[in-house]
Amino acid sequence: MVLGEIGVNILTKEDENLNQTRIKWILLLVIVMWGSNFVITKILLESFPFWTLLFFRNLFAAIALIWVVRKFLFIMPKNKKVWGYVLGASVIGVVINNAFFQFGLKYTLATNASLIMGLTPLATALISYLVFSVPLHRKQMLGISLGFFGVSLVVLEGEITNLINLSFNIGDLYIVGALLTFSVSFIFIKKATDIKFPPAIISLYAYSLSSICYFPMVIWEQTMKGWSGLPTSLLLWVMLIYVGVFPTGIGNMLWNRGISILGPGQCAIFMNGIPLVAAITSVLVLDEPILALQIIGFLFIGSGVILGSQNSGPIAVKKEEKETTSVTM
């Protein structure tokens, strides 16, 4: 729910000729990949040790990105300031964010996680307002309010006493942490892309750095388990490669291509499909129940994203958002 979201703007010239109808079909495919990501990752958590799963998922994403940007690998930050932005985006947006996301999925329903992460477009709009003074309009403010109310219903389980008693599902709180770390990492991403540093290279550095950071944890984890913690099922490894390459890597590249063609507003509306796909997949694969509060929360979040995506601000603001807005799973 992952910095993919930083995405890739370095693609072939053929992508520039994609018409809007085709890119909408591609975005639907991305939504299916992202929705299934919640369920598949939850399945993998039952078979892979925690840090080992994180390491291999990000390693496969880094390898996929190396192949995509292989012609631009020579591009590096030119000074300490740019390195700071890249490291900030990498550490907060991937190293910490991915750990929060996976911890959350370990302890909460995949449907709950997808509903909370469905707030990504609204959280991005709010952080843009707080940090960059990008104006919020009435529809956006109403959308943000509806979205956060919907998530509150899910996290609090409909009981205000849970807030008073500070009684929450720890998994939901970790997913909220994943959402917030993405919002903070957006600051660093925007700073880097404002000075024309390619977002694709940021993604590559981020996933590569996260793999390095997780590796000592893998050594410790496997040592504690006597180096017997890796599954031998080929299907599980195929699922892991899929999660690393497609939802984490390819999916985010395609999403950013959609942003460049349709704009962040139209693309954000597609986010409504993520909780729906995750819920259907959860029922079919994990036998997770669909709760009434989740349905109500989905309606509030979906309505909020649609309203919050209707930005009537100046063209300059829209252009800036188009260059920097993206979503990470």
Coordinates of C-alpha atoms in Angstrom, one line a residue:
M1 CA 0.0 0.0 0.0
V2 CA 3.2 0.0 -0.1
L3 CA 6.7 4.0 -2.3
G4 CA 5.8 2.6 -5.5
E5 CA 3.7 5.2 -5.4
I6 CA 6.5 7.4 -6.3
G7 CA 6.2 5.6 -9.5
V8 CA 8.0 5.9 -12.8
N9 CA 7.9 8.7 -15.3
I10 CA 10.7 7.1 -17.4
L11 CA 8.9 4.9 -19.9
T12 CA 9.0 4.4 -23.6
K13 CA 7.6 6.9 -26.0
E14 CA 4.9 4.4 -27.0
D15 CA 3.3 5.0 -23.6
E16 CA 2.8 8.7 -24.5
N17 CA 0.3 7.6 -27.2
L18 CA -2.0 5.6 -24.9
N19 CA -5.5 7.0 -25.2
Q20 CA -7.7 7.6 -22.2
T21 CA -9.8 4.5 -22.8
R22 CA -6.8 2.2 -22.8
I23 CA -5.3 3.8 -19.7
K24 CA -8.5 3.4 -17.8
W25 CA -8.5 -0.4 -18.6
I26 CA -4.9 -0.5 -17.4
L27 CA -5.8 1.3 -14.2
L28 CA -8.5 -1.2 -13.6
L29 CA -5.9 -3.9 -13.9
V30 CA -3.7 -2.0 -11.4
I31 CA -6.6 -1.8 -8.9
V32 CA -7.1 -5.6 -9.2
M33 CA -3.3 -6.1 -8.5
W34 CA -3.4 -3.8 -5.5
G35 CA -6.6 -5.2 -4.1
S36 CA -5.2 -8.7 -4.3
N37 CA -2.0 -7.6 -2.7
F38 CA -3.6 -7.3 0.7
V39 CA -4.9 -10.9 0.6
I40 CA -1.8 -12.5 -0.9
T41 CA 0.5 -10.7 1.5
K42 CA -1.7 -12.0 4.4
I43 CA -1.4 -15.5 3.1
L44 CA 2.4 -15.2 2.8
L45 CA 2.6 -14.0 6.3
E46 CA 1.3 -17.3 7.5
S47 CA 4.2 -19.2 5.8
F48 CA 7.2 -16.8 5.6
P49 CA 8.9 -15.3 8.6
F50 CA 8.1 -11.6 8.9
W51 CA 11.4 -9.9 8.1
T52 CA 12.3 -12.6 5.5
L53 CA 9.1 -11.8 3.6
L54 CA 9.7 -8.1 3.7
F55 CA 13.3 -8.5 2.4
F56 CA 12.4 -10.7 -0.5
R57 CA 9.3 -8.7 -1.5
N58 CA 11.4 -5.5 -1.7
L59 CA 14.3 -7.2 -3.3
F60 CA 12.1 -8.5 -6.1
A61 CA 10.7 -5.0 -6.6
A62 CA 14.2 -3.6 -6.8
I63 CA 15.2 -6.1 -9.4
A64 CA 12.1 -5.3 -11.5
L65 CA 12.9 -1.6 -11.3
I66 CA 16.5 -2.1 -12.3
W67 CA 15.2 -3.8 -15.5
V68 CA 12.8 -0.9 -16.2
V69 CA 15.2 1.9 -15.6
R70 CA 18.3 0.1 -16.9
K71 CA 19.0 2.8 -19.4
F72 CA 19.0 5.5 -16.7
L73 CA 21.0 3.9 -13.9
F74 CA 23.7 6.5 -14.3
I75 CA 21.4 9.2 -12.9
M76 CA 22.4 10.0 -9.3
P77 CA 21.6 12.9 -6.8
K78 CA 23.9 15.8 -7.5
N79 CA 24.3 17.2 -4.0
K80 CA 23.7 16.5 -0.3
K81 CA 20.3 18.1 -0.3
V82 CA 18.9 15.8 -3.0
W83 CA 20.5 12.8 -1.3
G84 CA 18.6 13.9 1.8
Y85 CA 15.3 14.0 0.0
V86 CA 15.9 10.6 -1.6
L87 CA 16.9 9.1 1.7
G88 CA 14.0 10.7 3.5
A89 CA 11.5 9.3 1.0
S90 CA 13.3 5.9 1.1
V91 CA 13.4 5.5 4.9
I92 CA 10.0 6.9 5.7
G93 CA 8.2 5.9 2.6
V94 CA 9.5 2.3 2.2
V95 CA 11.6 1.0 5.1
I96 CA 9.2 2.2 7.9
N97 CA 6.1 2.2 5.8
N98 CA 6.4 -1.4 4.5
A99 CA 7.1 -2.6 8.1
F100 CA 4.0 -0.9 9.4
F101 CA 1.9 -2.2 6.5
Q102 CA 3.0 -5.8 7.0
F103 CA 2.6 -5.6 10.8
G104 CA -0.9 -4.3 10.2
L105 CA -1.9 -7.1 7.9
K106 CA -0.5 -9.6 10.4
Y107 CA -3.1 -8.5 13.0
T108 CA -6.1 -7.1 11.2
L109 CA -8.4 -8.1 8.4
A110 CA -7.3 -7.5 4.8
T111 CA -10.5 -5.7 4.2
N112 CA -9.9 -3.3 7.1
A113 CA -6.4 -2.6 5.8
S114 CA -7.7 -1.9 2.3
L115 CA -10.4 0.5 3.6
I116 CA -7.8 2.5 5.7
M117 CA -5.4 2.7 2.8
G118 CA -8.2 3.8 0.6
L119 CA -7.7 7.2 2.3
T120 CA -4.4 7.7 0.5
P121 CA -5.7 10.4 -2.0
L122 CA -7.4 12.3 0.8
A123 CA -4.3 12.1 3.0
T124 CA -2.2 13.3 0.1
A125 CA -4.5 16.3 -0.4
L126 CA -4.4 17.1 3.3
I127 CA -0.7 16.9 3.6
S128 CA -0.3 19.1 0.5
Y129 CA -2.5 21.7 2.2
L130 CA -0.7 21.5 5.6
V131 CA 2.9 21.5 4.2
F132 CA 2.7 23.2 0.7
S133 CA -0.4 25.4 1.2
V134 CA -2.1 23.8 -1.9
P135 CA -5.6 25.1 -1.5
L136 CA -8.4 22.8 -0.4
H137 CA -11.9 23.5 -1.8
R138 CA -15.2 22.8 -0.1
K139 CA -15.8 19.5 -1.9
Q140 CA -12.3 18.4 -0.9
M141 CA -12.8 19.3 2.7
L142 CA -16.1 17.5 2.8
G143 CA -14.5 14.5 1.1
I144 CA -11.7 14.4 3.6
S145 CA -14.2 14.6 6.5
L146 CA -16.4 11.8 5.0
G147 CA -13.3 9.6 4.4
F148 CA -11.9 10.0 7.8
F149 CA -15.3 9.4 9.4
G150 CA -15.6 6.1 7.4
V151 CA -12.2 4.9 8.6
S152 CA -13.0 5.9 12.1
L153 CA -16.1 3.6 12.0
V154 CA -13.9 0.7 10.9
V155 CA -11.1 1.4 13.4
L156 CA -13.4 2.1 16.4
E157 CA -15.7 -0.7 15.4
G158 CA -18.6 1.7 15.8
E159 CA -18.0 2.2 19.5
I160 CA -17.0 5.7 20.7
T161 CA -16.1 4.0 24.0
N162 CA -13.2 2.4 22.2
L163 CA -11.8 5.9 21.7
I164 CA -12.4 6.9 25.3
N165 CA -10.8 3.7 26.6
L166 CA -8.0 3.7 23.9
S167 CA -9.1 0.3 22.8
F168 CA -8.1 -0.4 19.2
N169 CA -7.1 -3.3 17.0
I170 CA -3.3 -3.0 17.0
G171 CA -3.3 -4.1 13.3
D172 CA -5.6 -1.2 12.3
L173 CA -3.2 1.2 14.1
Y174 CA -0.2 -0.1 12.2
I175 CA -2.1 0.4 8.9
V176 CA -2.9 4.0 10.0
G177 CA 0.8 4.3 10.6
A178 CA 1.5 3.1 7.1
L179 CA -0.9 5.7 5.8
L180 CA 0.8 8.5 7.8
T181 CA 4.3 7.5 6.8
F182 CA 3.3 7.7 3.2
S183 CA 1.9 11.2 3.8
V184 CA 5.2 12.3 5.4
S185 CA 7.3 10.7 2.7
F186 CA 5.3 12.8 0.1
I187 CA 7.1 15.9 1.4
F188 CA 10.5 14.4 0.4
I189 CA 9.2 13.0 -2.8
K190 CA 7.8 16.4 -3.9
K191 CA 11.1 18.2 -2.9
A192 CA 13.1 15.8 -5.0
T193 CA 10.8 15.8 -8.1
D194 CA 10.5 19.6 -7.9
I195 CA 14.2 19.7 -8.9
K196 CA 13.6 17.2 -11.7
F197 CA 15.0 14.2 -10.0
P198 CA 13.4 11.1 -11.7
P199 CA 10.8 9.4 -9.4
A200 CA 11.8 6.1 -11.0
I201 CA 15.3 6.4 -9.6
I202 CA 13.9 7.3 -6.1
S203 CA 11.8 4.1 -6.2
L204 CA 14.9 2.1 -7.2
Y205 CA 17.0 3.6 -4.4
A206 CA 14.1 3.1 -1.9
Y207 CA 13.6 -0.6 -2.6
S208 CA 17.3 -1.2 -2.8
L209 CA 17.9 0.6 0.5
S210 CA 15.1 -1.2 2.2
S211 CA 16.4 -4.6 1.1
I212 CA 19.8 -3.7 2.7
C213 CA 18.1 -2.5 5.9
Y214 CA 16.0 -5.6 6.2
F215 CA 18.9 -8.1 5.5
P216 CA 20.4 -8.0 9.1
M217 CA 16.9 -8.7 10.4
V218 CA 16.6 -11.7 8.1
I219 CA 20.0 -13.0 9.4
W220 CA 18.8 -12.6 13.0
E221 CA 15.4 -14.1 12.2
Q222 CA 16.7 -17.1 10.4
T223 CA 19.4 -17.7 13.0
M224 CA 16.7 -17.8 15.7
K225 CA 14.8 -20.3 13.6
G226 CA 17.8 -22.5 12.9
W227 CA 17.7 -21.6 9.2
S228 CA 14.6 -23.7 8.7
G229 CA 12.0 -20.9 8.4
L230 CA 11.8 -20.7 4.6
P231 CA 8.9 -22.5 2.9
T232 CA 9.6 -25.0 0.2
S233 CA 6.3 -24.6 -1.7
L234 CA 6.9 -23.4 -5.3
L235 CA 3.4 -21.8 -5.3
L236 CA 4.3 -19.6 -2.2
W237 CA 7.5 -18.4 -3.9
V238 CA 5.6 -17.6 -7.1
M239 CA 3.1 -15.6 -5.0
L240 CA 5.9 -13.7 -3.4
I241 CA 7.5 -12.9 -6.7
Y242 CA 4.1 -11.7 -8.0
V243 CA 3.7 -9.4 -5.0
G244 CA 7.2 -7.9 -5.3
V245 CA 7.2 -7.4 -9.1
F246 CA 3.6 -6.5 -10.0
P247 CA 1.7 -4.8 -7.2
T248 CA 4.8 -3.3 -5.8
G249 CA 6.8 -2.5 -8.9
I250 CA 4.9 -2.7 -12.3
G251 CA 1.6 -1.6 -10.8
N252 CA 3.0 1.6 -9.4
M253 CA 4.6 2.4 -12.7
L254 CA 1.4 2.0 -14.6
W255 CA -0.5 4.0 -11.9
N256 CA 1.9 7.0 -12.4
R257 CA 1.4 6.7 -16.2
G258 CA -2.3 7.0 -15.6
I259 CA -1.7 10.1 -13.5
S260 CA 0.3 11.7 -16.3
I261 CA -2.6 11.0 -18.8
L262 CA -5.8 11.4 -16.8
G263 CA -4.6 13.5 -13.9
P264 CA -4.7 12.7 -10.2
G265 CA -8.4 13.5 -9.8
Q266 CA -9.7 10.9 -12.2
C267 CA -7.1 8.4 -11.1
A268 CA -8.1 8.8 -7.4
I269 CA -11.6 7.7 -8.2
F270 CA -10.3 4.3 -9.2
M271 CA -9.0 3.9 -5.6
N272 CA -12.6 3.0 -4.6
G273 CA -12.1 -0.3 -6.3
I274 CA -9.2 -1.4 -4.0
P275 CA -11.4 -2.1 -0.9
L276 CA -14.0 -3.8 -3.1
V277 CA -11.4 -6.1 -4.8
A278 CA -9.8 -6.8 -1.4
A279 CA -13.1 -7.5 0.2
I280 CA -14.3 -9.9 -2.5
T281 CA -10.9 -11.7 -2.6
S282 CA -10.9 -11.9 1.2
V283 CA -14.2 -13.6 1.2
L284 CA -13.3 -16.1 -1.5
V285 CA -9.8 -16.9 -0.4
L286 CA -9.6 -16.2 3.3
D287 CA -13.2 -16.6 4.3
E288 CA -13.1 -13.3 6.0
P289 CA -16.6 -12.0 6.9
I290 CA -17.9 -8.8 5.4
L291 CA -19.2 -6.7 8.3
A292 CA -21.9 -4.1 8.2
L293 CA -19.5 -1.5 9.5
Q294 CA -17.0 -2.2 6.7
I295 CA -19.8 -1.7 4.1
I296 CA -20.8 1.6 5.8
G297 CA -17.2 2.6 6.0
F298 CA -16.6 1.8 2.4
L299 CA -19.5 4.0 1.4
F300 CA -18.2 7.0 3.4
I301 CA -14.6 6.5 2.1
G302 CA -15.7 6.0 -1.5
S303 CA -17.9 9.1 -1.4
G304 CA -15.1 11.0 0.2
V305 CA -12.5 10.0 -2.4
I306 CA -14.9 11.0 -5.2
L307 CA -15.6 14.4 -3.7
G308 CA -12.0 14.9 -2.6
S309 CA -10.8 14.3 -6.2
Q310 CA -12.9 17.1 -7.7
N311 CA -10.3 19.8 -7.5
S312 CA -11.3 23.0 -9.2
G313 CA -8.1 24.7 -8.4
P314 CA -5.8 26.6 -10.9
I315 CA -4.1 24.6 -13.7
A316 CA -0.7 25.3 -12.2
V317 CA -1.6 23.4 -9.0
K318 CA -3.1 20.5 -11.0
K319 CA 0.1 20.2 -13.1
E320 CA 2.2 20.1 -10.0
E321 CA 0.0 17.4 -8.5
K322 CA 0.2 15.4 -11.7
E323 CA 3.9 15.3 -11.5
T324 CA 4.1 14.3 -7.8
T325 CA 1.0 12.5 -6.7
S326 CA 1.2 8.8 -6.5
V327 CA 0.1 5.9 -4.2
T328 CA 2.2 3.3 -2.5
M329 CA 0.9 -0.5 -1.3

